[in-house]
Amino acid sequence: MAPKRKETEDPAVQNLFEELEPFFDGILVSMKSFSLAERAKYQQTFTDFLTQSGSNFYEAFINKFRDRLKDGFQTSMKKMKDVPIDENFPKIIKEDLDRWEYAKSAILVLFKPLDYAMGNGASLTIDMIVKDKWNTDYLHTLNDTFELTTTLTRVFSDSRRSGNKMSVLPVKNILMLYKRENIVTRGQIPLIKTFEDAFCKTSNEDYKVFATEFFKEGVHGFLPQAKQFMEDEEFRIENAMDDEIGEKMKKRLQNDFLKVSLQMVYEKYDEILEQDKELEFQAITRLFGPINQLDKFAEKTKASFMNYCQNKMENAVKQSPEFIRNYPAVVSLLFELLDRLEKMQQNYFLSNPIFKSRLDTAFKDALITNKIVDLSDKKDEVFPRILANYSHMLLKKGSKIEPDQEKVKENIVKLGKVLQFVGNRDVFEMVYQKNFQDRLVLGLMESSDLEMYMINELSNICDRQVSHKLHTTFQEYNQSGDILEKFKGYCAKGNVQLPKFDFNVVVFSNSSSQNQNITSYNMPSQLKEVFDKFSEFYKTTQNKKLTLNHTSSTGVIQFSWLRRPIQITCRFYQIGLLMLFNDNKEITYAELGTKTALSNDDLAICMSGMVSKGLLSNSTGKEFKPDSVFKFNMAFKPKMTKLSVMQADKEYVEKEQQKKNDAESEQLEETRNYVIQAKQVRIMKQRRTMKYVDLINETIEHLRSRFNITSRMARKNIEYLINKEYFKRSDSDREVLEYLA
């Protein structure tokens, strides 16, 4: 046990420290190097004093030793008192720390024998003072003298203002000591924590000052400078602090920095959107993207773009009330909006996924809202129909939309992109398939390469079955020429006499063809004979029955009694009607209906086209009555040698179109019900049991990309499948469905 300290100082200890003063002065002040002889001399001095001192010598020596160290610290601090507190201050402190580190090592070497001789049982040794107490005493003295927390944060502020990031590097050595020694303030708060708080506070305050200056150059000038400020701060943290402290401070800094930056930029964002400056958007994306702070900007951008789309649509309608009927103009507007969308996503926001998702949603919502038309129930079907009909105009022979094939391909690609944002894609599929068959059957196809290009583009967008149908239809069209040649060979082999008129046949299977409402029609004997013989041939060779599609069939009649022959393109029904005038100079409307068995609507449409072009005369003008008398106009002298009588008057066209629309709506509903039922059966077959409401939700989730399915539609088809005994309600829970194998 160490002896108790005397009230009075031991004279031997006092004498010893007078002898050691040159050593302390050399070690603690000038960092003097001592030779081996000098060390031996001082160690001999320790030995002599040990033999002369009292029993309390060692403890008295330890207390005197600590007092001398503190005096050394105070002397050192007084020498640095006039050092300016600037960015060089940490470097000076580091040099002082290095000097004290040298002193520590020298003292340990010199006093080791003394420590060994007197340290047995002592509560405190020189080794313990140097290793454990030295740093604490020095750091407390340093902090009290220089108010270190304030001083070092000021060094960081000066570094920001001067732009010299390297000036803070020596701070790391100081902070590491404070962290390692766990120095606390008088309030028992770790000094390192105090410094951390002060640093973040001054950083935030400095940034607000700088940000005001940055904004003088506008948002574009602000953002790069703000980004550079953040990067410089992170450099200071990473290089002036250890990893643990640095990570904590970076998180705090980012949080404070973001609050200020986001607030300032977001307040200006409406102005940025209005000015539409590409560089501003890029700067925002680069600054806030890596730290996942783009959501607020993306939401405001989404609303702005949707408003932009809707305004474009409304303005187009204001300029031209008939805009909706001008398919190329509507699609051109959609392409313009698509270009704007892609420019914003790729150029403005650098393909950032957050902005891309929000802008995609805005475009979809704008197309669904559809400010071009003011319809209540079928507004969401307008764009799919327009896109399908535009495709028909683009691809058919003699198209005036875009004569260059490369441009046509570009438009096809754009059309495919727009189609991905349009709801009720099945409407497009239905109308496109019908138009596609019409181009093939009526000889309106401009290029087989373009048709295949379009089909391949749609295969990436539309339902797989639709793509398969289109490929099959095109394949069957190409095979129809071979079938016709085989038919002619079949007739020649059987000595079958074919009529003198030319004809062409296209055969489509049920799987690829569009369902058509086949109306009753009494064909002229010459036409019926050809169809019957071809049906017989096809039945013999393919073992399949054929159905003639009247509505998709057309023909060309040539009149040769005039000075110059003329060719008239007709509907299939019109050919039969005109052939009746071979045996009748005049014929009534009622007789035409009786002889052809056509419905009144079909007959009126056919007669309207021929009367309006002057090919036939009507005793009642444009009005059709049972007793209306029609005659062939022998004075008919058209200005052109080729013309069409397929187009009826407007009132009949509207009736015909309404009839087609009703048929399409009926077909569409039937197809959708089939698709819904097929999906529900597949889901239940896999799950076996499922809650009623879950089946509704999953059905909607699976099919919403194809058409706008409602819960009512899903529920209606579930009930249908229950009635057909595909499912049944569980006996234990009526809200649970069970699949019936």
XYZ file of C-alpha atoms in Angstrom:
741
model
C 0.000 0.000 0.000
C 1.446 3.445 -0.956
C 2.399 5.708 1.943
C 0.300 8.765 2.766
C 1.414 12.135 1.454
C 2.905 14.570 3.961
C 1.397 17.974 4.451
C 4.769 19.607 3.672
C 6.734 19.069 0.497
C 9.689 16.661 0.682
C 12.974 18.679 0.306
C 14.511 15.755 -1.532
C 11.765 15.885 -4.124
C 12.206 19.633 -4.489
C 15.944 19.206 -4.967
C 15.375 16.418 -7.458
C 13.088 18.534 -9.662
C 15.596 21.381 -9.551
C 18.141 18.900 -10.889
C 15.635 17.655 -13.538
C 14.498 21.095 -14.726
C 16.917 21.131 -17.705
C 15.428 17.808 -18.752
C 11.825 19.021 -18.457
C 12.643 22.284 -20.186
C 14.325 20.415 -23.020
C 11.605 17.823 -23.392
C 8.519 19.971 -22.896
C 9.667 23.189 -24.564
C 12.327 22.671 -27.182
C 11.900 18.913 -27.900
C 15.603 18.456 -27.188
C 17.208 15.093 -27.893
C 19.219 13.574 -24.989
C 22.271 11.398 -25.388
C 22.768 8.079 -23.647
C 25.263 9.708 -21.271
C 22.719 12.365 -20.309
C 20.068 9.747 -19.723
C 22.502 7.724 -17.554
C 23.295 10.864 -15.575
C 19.605 11.570 -14.835
C 18.932 7.944 -13.947
C 21.893 7.988 -11.493
C 20.368 11.120 -9.972
C 17.140 9.132 -9.391
C 19.145 6.365 -7.678
C 20.975 8.784 -5.363
C 17.785 10.549 -4.338
C 16.036 7.244 -3.713
C 18.610 6.323 -1.060
C 18.349 9.743 0.602
C 14.580 10.315 0.497
C 11.911 9.349 2.967
C 9.341 6.606 2.601
C 6.892 8.986 0.974
C 9.350 10.048 -1.718
C 7.655 8.293 -4.610
C 4.148 9.637 -3.954
C 5.526 13.135 -3.430
C 7.470 12.750 -6.655
C 4.329 11.701 -8.547
C 2.393 14.741 -7.330
C 5.266 17.054 -8.209
C 5.568 15.340 -11.586
C 1.908 16.007 -12.437
C 2.178 19.635 -11.294
C 5.224 20.091 -13.533
C 3.362 18.646 -16.514
C 0.433 20.995 -15.946
C 2.833 23.937 -15.729
C 4.271 22.721 -19.025
C 0.832 22.596 -20.593
C 0.045 26.127 -19.369
C 3.369 27.435 -20.671
C 2.690 25.799 -24.023
C -0.788 27.318 -24.210
C 0.562 30.780 -23.314
C 2.998 30.549 -26.190
C 0.100 29.708 -28.550
C -2.235 32.314 -27.075
C -1.391 34.840 -29.750
C -1.781 32.344 -32.577
C -4.592 33.598 -34.890
C -7.671 31.407 -34.880
C -7.821 30.696 -38.565
C -7.568 27.740 -40.911
C -3.899 27.263 -39.852
C -4.833 26.839 -36.195
C -5.424 23.037 -36.361
C -2.002 22.636 -37.947
C -0.334 24.488 -35.075
C -2.262 22.401 -32.526
C -1.189 19.267 -34.350
C 2.463 20.342 -34.165
C 2.044 20.931 -30.432
C 0.469 17.498 -30.032
C 3.378 15.955 -31.915
C 5.814 17.696 -29.531
C 3.962 16.313 -26.535
C 3.948 12.856 -28.040
C 7.739 13.064 -28.285
C 7.885 14.222 -24.688
C 5.792 11.271 -23.556
C 8.087 8.736 -25.175
C 11.215 10.399 -23.782
C 9.805 10.526 -20.239
C 8.760 6.879 -20.324
C 12.272 5.830 -21.300
C 14.000 8.018 -18.724
C 11.720 7.294 -15.774
C 11.218 3.600 -16.392
C 13.820 2.404 -13.794
C 12.367 4.761 -11.207
C 8.858 3.602 -11.995
C 10.033 0.017 -11.592
C 11.846 0.633 -8.313
C 9.108 2.553 -6.562
C 5.966 1.457 -8.367
C 5.311 -1.793 -6.513
C 1.953 -1.311 -4.794
C 1.625 2.358 -5.837
C -1.863 3.608 -6.764
C -0.418 5.808 -9.523
C 2.739 5.398 -11.568
C 4.558 7.533 -14.103
C 3.557 5.055 -16.784
C -0.107 5.456 -15.810
C 0.167 9.241 -15.810
C 1.806 9.380 -19.198
C -0.489 6.865 -20.871
C -3.800 7.549 -19.111
C -3.761 10.993 -17.555
C -1.456 12.953 -19.842
C -3.923 13.363 -22.738
C -6.821 14.150 -20.422
C -4.911 16.906 -18.627
C -3.597 18.344 -21.883
C -6.950 18.245 -23.683
C -8.814 19.873 -20.789
C -6.193 22.608 -20.697
C -6.387 23.006 -24.475
C -10.185 23.209 -24.488
C -10.360 25.646 -21.555
C -7.701 27.898 -23.061
C -8.963 28.101 -26.610
C -12.686 27.258 -26.305
C -11.908 24.526 -28.757
C -15.479 23.762 -29.891
C -15.995 27.318 -31.080
C -12.485 27.562 -32.479
C -12.597 24.435 -34.624
C -16.056 25.170 -35.990
C -14.697 28.596 -36.931
C -11.875 26.841 -38.769
C -14.474 24.946 -40.786
C -16.363 28.168 -41.552
C -13.149 29.846 -42.721
C -12.446 26.814 -44.872
C -15.851 27.175 -46.548
C -15.364 30.862 -47.214
C -11.842 30.499 -48.560
C -12.624 27.332 -50.506
C -9.526 25.642 -49.049
C -10.812 22.179 -48.124
C -7.361 20.914 -47.136
C -7.048 23.336 -44.219
C -9.310 21.174 -42.031
C -7.243 17.998 -42.350
C -5.260 18.473 -39.084
C -8.533 18.666 -37.134
C -8.798 14.890 -37.337
C -5.871 14.347 -34.979
C -7.406 16.640 -32.370
C -10.848 15.074 -32.589
C -9.473 11.561 -32.439
C -7.784 12.378 -29.139
C -10.961 13.834 -27.659
C -12.923 10.814 -28.799
C -10.351 8.325 -27.518
C -10.054 10.011 -24.119
C -13.839 10.546 -23.971
C -13.337 14.083 -22.693
C -16.522 15.559 -21.244
C -17.602 19.106 -20.499
C -18.570 20.371 -17.082
C -22.105 19.326 -17.915
C -20.838 15.763 -18.460
C -21.546 15.965 -22.210
C -18.857 14.378 -24.393
C -16.877 17.180 -25.981
C -16.919 15.360 -29.308
C -20.740 15.483 -29.245
C -20.625 19.206 -28.508
C -18.326 19.719 -31.448
C -20.558 17.602 -33.713
C -23.610 19.721 -32.837
C -21.703 22.964 -33.292
C -20.309 21.875 -36.634
C -23.725 20.964 -38.054
C -25.232 24.192 -36.765
C -22.577 26.432 -38.301
C -22.629 24.419 -41.513
C -26.366 24.974 -41.820
C -26.031 28.676 -41.022
C -23.184 29.107 -43.492
C -25.113 27.287 -46.180
C -28.098 29.610 -45.823
C -25.773 32.556 -46.412
C -24.139 30.887 -49.408
C -27.491 29.716 -50.801
C -28.714 33.288 -50.974
C -25.662 34.119 -53.064
C -26.128 31.000 -55.201
C -29.702 31.965 -56.040
C -28.596 35.281 -57.521
C -27.723 33.283 -60.654
C -31.112 31.580 -60.745
C -31.946 27.971 -59.973
C -29.548 26.745 -62.644
C -26.721 28.629 -60.957
C -27.886 27.635 -57.505
C -28.054 23.877 -57.969
C -24.502 23.162 -59.201
C -23.055 25.409 -56.501
C -25.253 23.808 -53.855
C -24.163 20.386 -55.058
C -20.511 21.477 -54.899
C -21.025 22.849 -51.389
C -22.422 19.495 -50.287
C -19.545 17.584 -51.856
C -16.993 19.886 -50.212
C -18.666 19.423 -46.830
C -18.599 15.670 -47.228
C -14.895 15.897 -48.075
C -14.255 17.881 -44.890
C -16.189 15.374 -42.800
C -14.531 12.337 -44.371
C -11.017 13.756 -43.992
C -11.277 15.640 -40.704
C -13.112 12.985 -38.664
C -13.010 9.283 -38.088
C -15.494 7.016 -39.872
C -17.948 6.630 -37.009
C -18.249 10.342 -36.289
C -18.128 11.157 -39.990
C -21.065 8.952 -40.906
C -23.221 10.413 -38.146
C -22.332 13.937 -39.129
C -22.897 13.299 -42.843
C -26.406 12.066 -42.117
C -27.151 15.090 -39.981
C -25.612 17.401 -42.534
C -27.554 15.871 -45.417
C -30.763 16.204 -43.452
C -30.161 19.884 -42.611
C -28.762 20.618 -46.059
C -31.755 19.010 -47.747
C -34.241 20.938 -45.664
C -32.730 24.212 -46.776
C -32.076 23.229 -50.417
C -35.386 21.481 -50.954
C -37.278 24.364 -49.442
C -35.533 26.969 -51.573
C -35.709 25.040 -54.856
C -39.238 23.766 -54.317
C -40.479 27.314 -53.741
C -39.066 28.168 -57.188
C -40.228 24.979 -58.922
C -43.439 26.419 -60.385
C -41.321 29.101 -61.984
C -38.929 26.459 -63.340
C -41.792 24.463 -64.839
C -43.203 27.573 -66.460
C -39.843 28.605 -67.929
C -39.222 25.040 -69.167
C -35.446 25.225 -68.839
C -33.788 21.907 -69.514
C -30.634 22.677 -67.525
C -32.646 23.482 -64.410
C -34.398 20.102 -64.466
C -31.123 18.285 -65.047
C -29.519 20.075 -62.120
C -32.409 19.146 -59.808
C -32.172 15.502 -60.879
C -28.413 15.352 -60.394
C -28.511 17.070 -57.017
C -31.474 15.407 -55.335
C -31.624 12.105 -57.247
C -28.700 10.330 -55.520
C -30.199 11.137 -52.105
C -33.748 10.045 -53.041
C -35.411 13.430 -52.639
C -37.264 13.786 -55.954
C -40.797 12.726 -55.002
C -42.151 16.216 -54.314
C -40.737 17.530 -57.582
C -42.029 14.513 -59.508
C -45.567 14.948 -58.180
C -45.645 18.599 -59.171
C -44.173 17.716 -62.583
C -46.852 15.065 -63.062
C -49.641 17.564 -62.398
C -48.008 20.127 -64.679
C -47.602 17.692 -67.580
C -51.148 16.402 -67.291
C -52.414 19.979 -67.345
C -50.216 20.629 -70.391
C -51.726 17.652 -72.244
C -55.290 18.632 -71.398
C -54.742 22.238 -72.485
C -53.310 21.051 -75.801
C -56.382 18.900 -76.413
C -58.839 21.626 -75.439
C -57.100 24.206 -77.636
C -57.150 21.824 -80.610
C -60.916 21.413 -80.278
C -61.436 25.179 -79.899
C -59.538 25.813 -83.120
C -61.444 23.132 -85.028
C -64.755 21.731 -83.710
C -64.440 18.821 -86.184
C -60.970 18.005 -84.882
C -62.055 14.620 -83.519
C -62.976 13.443 -87.030
C -59.573 14.355 -88.427
C -57.674 11.204 -87.458
C -54.247 12.338 -88.749
C -54.576 15.611 -86.818
C -55.565 13.819 -83.591
C -52.718 11.325 -83.905
C -50.305 14.136 -84.749
C -51.300 15.796 -81.475
C -50.775 12.527 -79.587
C -47.346 12.167 -81.207
C -46.528 15.731 -80.162
C -47.466 14.916 -76.567
C -45.445 11.695 -76.748
C -42.392 13.617 -77.993
C -42.819 16.042 -75.129
C -43.101 13.147 -72.671
C -39.934 11.455 -73.928
C -38.018 14.724 -74.027
C -38.891 15.414 -70.404
C -38.080 11.886 -69.288
C -34.801 11.486 -71.168
C -33.391 14.998 -71.531
C -34.878 16.954 -68.647
C -34.819 14.277 -65.953
C -32.044 12.039 -67.315
C -34.218 8.890 -67.391
C -34.723 9.046 -63.637
C -37.215 6.238 -62.774
C -39.229 8.394 -60.344
C -39.915 11.099 -62.912
C -40.479 8.496 -65.633
C -43.132 6.714 -63.596
C -44.960 9.938 -62.653
C -44.919 11.298 -66.213
C -46.137 7.973 -67.617
C -49.048 8.102 -65.192
C -49.809 11.707 -66.155
C -49.921 10.809 -69.865
C -52.177 7.818 -69.199
C -54.527 9.896 -67.061
C -54.646 12.645 -69.691
C -55.593 10.160 -72.412
C -58.242 8.549 -70.222
C -59.679 11.930 -69.187
C -59.693 12.822 -72.916
C -60.422 16.526 -73.262
C -60.921 16.151 -77.030
C -64.424 14.748 -76.757
C -67.188 15.399 -74.278
C -68.796 11.981 -74.167
C -70.019 10.328 -71.024
C -69.923 6.583 -71.524
C -67.484 5.726 -74.342
C -64.894 8.458 -73.983
C -62.217 5.898 -73.156
C -62.813 4.082 -76.471
C -62.174 7.104 -78.701
C -58.382 7.042 -78.829
C -58.105 3.269 -79.450
C -60.497 3.593 -82.406
C -58.707 6.642 -83.775
C -55.321 4.917 -83.564
C -56.671 1.829 -85.341
C -58.303 3.872 -88.114
C -55.202 6.040 -88.453
C -53.149 2.868 -88.902
C -55.516 1.855 -91.692
C -55.084 5.223 -93.409
C -51.323 5.037 -92.966
C -50.908 1.546 -94.424
C -53.469 1.444 -97.199
C -52.598 1.978 -100.841
C -52.256 5.576 -101.962
C -51.916 6.919 -98.432
C -51.405 10.670 -98.390
C -50.414 10.796 -94.735
C -46.801 9.797 -95.233
C -45.547 8.587 -98.633
C -42.015 7.781 -97.440
C -41.734 4.228 -96.047
C -39.084 5.126 -93.485
C -41.325 7.860 -92.140
C -44.201 5.377 -92.060
C -42.068 3.058 -89.915
C -41.244 5.925 -87.564
C -44.956 6.656 -87.217
C -45.667 2.973 -86.554
C -43.125 2.964 -83.721
C -44.638 6.133 -82.247
C -48.118 4.707 -82.612
C -47.032 1.631 -80.674
C -45.642 3.812 -77.890
C -48.839 5.862 -77.634
C -50.890 2.674 -77.639
C -49.192 1.564 -74.422
C -50.711 4.553 -72.628
C -54.214 4.123 -74.032
C -56.883 2.265 -72.103
C -59.208 -0.312 -73.681
C -56.516 -1.710 -75.926
C -58.886 -4.472 -76.980
C -60.943 -1.867 -78.884
C -57.861 -1.030 -80.928
C -57.201 -4.730 -81.506
C -60.744 -5.373 -82.745
C -60.872 -2.389 -85.128
C -57.335 -2.952 -86.367
C -57.977 -6.613 -87.205
C -61.070 -5.697 -89.224
C -59.225 -2.930 -91.084
C -56.313 -5.280 -91.697
C -58.578 -7.842 -93.355
C -60.214 -5.107 -95.422
C -56.824 -3.986 -96.726
C -56.016 -7.535 -97.737
C -59.394 -8.458 -99.257
C -60.065 -5.152 -100.997
C -56.576 -4.885 -102.424
C -55.747 -1.794 -100.376
C -52.417 -3.044 -99.031
C -49.563 -0.723 -99.970
C -46.646 -2.874 -98.816
C -46.398 -6.331 -97.287
C -43.160 -5.223 -95.585
C -44.950 -2.386 -93.803
C -47.791 -4.702 -92.791
C -45.322 -7.132 -91.220
C -43.455 -4.256 -89.581
C -46.716 -3.141 -87.974
C -47.608 -6.680 -86.879
C -44.187 -7.145 -85.279
C -44.550 -3.824 -83.460
C -47.976 -4.815 -82.144
C -46.671 -8.194 -80.987
C -44.740 -6.338 -78.260
C -47.825 -4.450 -77.106
C -51.048 -6.336 -77.750
C -52.303 -9.637 -76.430
C -50.362 -12.654 -77.697
C -53.474 -14.155 -79.275
C -54.030 -10.969 -81.283
C -50.499 -11.076 -82.637
C -50.964 -14.724 -83.556
C -54.235 -13.910 -85.345
C -52.606 -11.174 -87.400
C -49.731 -13.434 -88.427
C -52.180 -16.215 -89.328
C -54.372 -13.833 -91.338
C -51.386 -12.582 -93.318
C -50.173 -16.125 -93.922
C -53.625 -17.230 -95.137
C -53.835 -14.203 -97.422
C -50.529 -15.134 -99.041
C -51.695 -18.745 -99.440
C -54.997 -17.729 -101.085
C -53.290 -17.094 -104.426
C -52.083 -20.698 -104.528
C -55.573 -21.938 -103.604
C -57.097 -19.980 -106.510
C -54.595 -21.445 -108.968
C -55.385 -24.937 -107.706
C -59.087 -24.203 -108.156
C -58.553 -23.190 -111.755
C -56.583 -26.382 -112.322
C -59.360 -28.346 -110.645
C -61.930 -26.778 -113.022
C -59.797 -27.433 -116.087
C -59.301 -31.038 -115.098
C -63.062 -31.529 -114.613
C -63.972 -29.616 -117.757
C -65.814 -27.046 -115.642
C -66.558 -23.879 -117.610
C -65.745 -20.756 -115.576
C -67.493 -17.425 -116.252
C -65.824 -14.846 -118.422
C -65.368 -12.275 -115.647
C -62.227 -12.207 -113.492
C -62.474 -12.985 -109.805
C -60.200 -13.357 -106.835
C -60.686 -15.372 -103.651
C -59.221 -14.881 -100.165
C -59.864 -17.620 -97.609
C -59.588 -16.922 -93.884
C -60.126 -19.417 -91.101
C -62.505 -18.701 -88.227
C -59.553 -18.312 -85.861
C -58.064 -15.430 -87.836
C -61.133 -13.749 -89.326
C -63.277 -11.092 -87.707
C -66.810 -12.269 -87.034
C -69.127 -10.587 -89.510
C -72.895 -10.425 -89.388
C -73.752 -12.341 -92.575
C -77.072 -11.040 -93.906
C -79.357 -12.862 -96.313
C -78.709 -12.164 -99.985
C -79.882 -13.711 -103.263
C -76.808 -13.624 -105.467
C -77.098 -13.426 -109.257
C -76.851 -16.905 -110.782
C -73.529 -16.136 -112.512
C -71.892 -15.205 -109.185
C -73.559 -17.988 -107.215
C -72.318 -20.580 -109.702
C -68.690 -19.550 -109.139
C -69.056 -19.552 -105.363
C -70.772 -22.967 -105.355
C -68.040 -24.512 -107.511
C -65.284 -23.034 -105.337
C -67.042 -24.247 -102.170
C -67.261 -27.729 -103.686
C -63.556 -27.657 -104.546
C -62.573 -26.457 -101.055
C -64.776 -29.050 -99.388
C -63.168 -31.767 -101.515
C -59.554 -30.684 -101.001
C -59.632 -29.207 -97.462
C -62.732 -30.877 -96.014
C -63.914 -27.481 -94.757
C -67.082 -25.510 -95.333
C -66.914 -21.931 -96.626
C -69.120 -18.948 -95.825
C -69.140 -15.990 -98.187
C -68.544 -12.680 -96.418
C -70.635 -10.254 -98.454
C -69.750 -7.123 -96.533
C -66.016 -7.502 -97.142
C -66.414 -8.292 -100.857
C -66.227 -5.744 -103.664
C -66.043 -5.778 -107.423
C -65.368 -3.645 -110.495
C -67.931 -3.325 -113.305
C -66.888 -2.009 -116.700
C -69.297 -0.143 -118.994
C -68.271 -0.162 -122.651
C -71.171 1.537 -124.498
C -69.671 4.983 -123.957
C -67.031 6.525 -126.161
C -64.482 5.624 -123.523
C -64.934 2.644 -121.175
C -65.395 3.417 -117.493
C -64.768 1.218 -114.457
C -66.976 1.489 -111.401
C -65.969 0.030 -108.034
C -69.002 -1.388 -106.220
C -70.024 -3.159 -103.089
C -70.765 -6.829 -103.616
C -74.486 -6.152 -103.180
C -74.358 -3.344 -105.750
C -73.005 -5.719 -108.402
C -76.127 -7.863 -108.101
C -78.401 -4.808 -108.123
C -76.817 -3.447 -111.315
C -77.023 -6.859 -112.988
C -80.815 -6.744 -112.527
C -80.936 -3.890 -115.037
C -79.664 -6.285 -117.736
C -83.202 -7.693 -117.850
C -85.219 -4.695 -116.567
C -85.235 -1.158 -117.961
C -86.801 0.048 -114.761
C -87.507 -1.514 -111.396
C -89.142 -0.389 -108.159
C -87.514 -0.206 -104.732
C -89.867 -2.920 -103.446
C -88.961 -5.239 -106.344
C -85.252 -4.723 -105.689
C -85.764 -5.807 -102.083
C -87.761 -8.859 -103.099
C -85.312 -10.040 -105.778
C -82.158 -9.563 -103.637
C -83.610 -10.328 -100.164
C -81.552 -7.429 -98.756
C -82.647 -5.644 -95.600
C -84.062 -2.165 -96.049
C -80.944 -0.571 -94.488
C -78.503 -2.441 -96.739
C -80.605 -1.761 -99.822
C -80.918 1.966 -99.066
C -77.157 2.329 -98.533
C -76.366 0.556 -101.828
C -78.914 2.528 -103.865
C -77.890 5.838 -102.294
C -74.322 5.479 -103.552
C -75.418 4.760 -107.137
C -78.111 7.442 -107.248
C -75.897 10.162 -105.740
C -73.226 9.535 -108.392
C -75.818 9.714 -111.199
C -75.460 6.120 -112.317
C -79.148 5.450 -111.568
C -82.121 7.798 -111.525
C -84.808 7.721 -108.831
C -88.348 8.891 -109.439
C -88.586 10.153 -105.845
C -85.191 11.884 -105.765
C -83.050 11.002 -102.743
C -86.019 9.583 -100.857
C -86.554 5.815 -101.080
C -90.135 4.535 -101.049
C -91.559 1.124 -101.991
C -92.907 2.580 -105.247
C -89.743 4.519 -106.095
C -88.770 3.662 -109.675
C -85.110 3.311 -110.635
C -83.733 3.483 -114.182
C -80.253 3.122 -115.563
C -78.932 6.512 -116.651
C -77.814 5.996 -120.245
C -76.697 9.612 -120.369
C -74.216 8.971 -117.558
C -70.953 10.686 -118.550
C -68.511 10.844 -115.621
C -65.458 13.070 -115.819
C -63.178 10.208 -114.794
C -62.806 6.716 -116.226
C -62.613 5.187 -112.756
C -64.955 5.966 -109.909
C -66.585 4.390 -106.875
C -70.262 4.205 -105.961
C -69.602 2.582 -102.580
C -69.971 5.831 -100.614
C -73.604 6.540 -99.682
C -75.170 9.845 -98.655
C -74.293 11.159 -95.196
C -77.542 10.123 -93.516
C -77.144 6.531 -94.707
C -73.446 6.500 -93.858
C -74.275 7.542 -90.301
C -76.890 4.801 -90.065
C -74.427 2.268 -91.429
C -71.747 3.450 -89.037
C -74.132 3.268 -86.102
C -75.055 -0.248 -87.130
C -71.375 -1.194 -87.283
C -70.706 0.429 -83.933
C -73.587 -1.467 -82.335
C -72.311 -4.723 -83.809
C -68.772 -3.938 -82.620
C -70.003 -3.074 -79.134
C -71.906 -6.330 -78.961
C -68.882 -8.256 -80.206
C -66.612 -6.367 -77.812
C -68.791 -7.177 -74.816
C -68.951 -10.819 -75.844
C -65.179 -11.013 -76.288
C -64.520 -9.296 -72.971
C -66.828 -11.669 -71.146
C -65.005 -14.597 -72.704
C -61.603 -13.171 -71.698
C -62.789 -12.498 -68.138
C -64.264 -15.976 -67.789
C -61.120 -17.629 -69.153
C -58.943 -15.684 -66.721
C -61.191 -16.474 -63.751
C -61.240 -20.180 -64.582
C -57.423 -20.221 -64.831
C -57.081 -18.435 -61.495
C -59.508 -20.760 -59.716
C -58.014 -23.856 -61.306
C -54.697 -22.890 -59.773
C -56.023 -21.755 -56.358
C -58.872 -24.285 -55.991
C -60.509 -22.127 -53.290
C -60.625 -18.355 -53.080
C -62.593 -15.555 -51.494
C -65.178 -14.010 -53.799
C -63.787 -10.498 -53.391
C -60.198 -11.692 -53.907
C -61.136 -13.276 -57.226
C -62.710 -9.983 -58.321
C -59.593 -8.012 -57.374
C -57.184 -10.457 -59.001
C -59.245 -10.551 -62.197
C -59.121 -6.761 -62.419
C -55.386 -6.715 -61.712
C -54.656 -9.234 -64.491
C -56.826 -7.602 -67.181
C -56.640 -3.873 -66.458
C -53.806 -3.379 -68.965
C -55.968 -4.746 -71.780
C -59.255 -2.961 -71.090
C -60.957 -0.944 -68.372
C -62.525 -3.755 -66.403
C -64.858 -2.914 -63.521
C -65.763 -4.932 -60.442
C -69.297 -5.184 -61.827
C -67.994 -6.925 -64.974
C -65.895 -9.322 -62.896
C -68.792 -10.107 -60.558
C -71.225 -10.689 -63.444
C -68.956 -13.297 -65.026
C -68.320 -15.041 -61.712
C -72.072 -15.511 -61.353
C -72.232 -16.814 -64.921
C -69.504 -19.388 -64.169
C -71.282 -20.401 -60.968
C -74.450 -21.026 -62.992
C -72.411 -23.052 -65.492
C -71.006 -25.067 -62.559
C -67.368 -24.082 -63.006
C -67.387 -22.755 -59.421
C -69.595 -23.094 -56.403
C -69.950 -21.252 -53.138
C -68.460 -23.014 -50.145
C -70.954 -24.728 -47.858
C -69.141 -23.398 -44.788
C -68.634 -19.822 -46.018
C -70.762 -18.238 -48.740
C -68.052 -15.659 -49.447
C -65.606 -18.397 -50.495
C -65.606 -19.979 -53.960
C -64.544 -23.536 -54.757
C -63.358 -24.746 -58.141
C -65.266 -27.683 -59.607
C -63.032 -29.987 -61.633
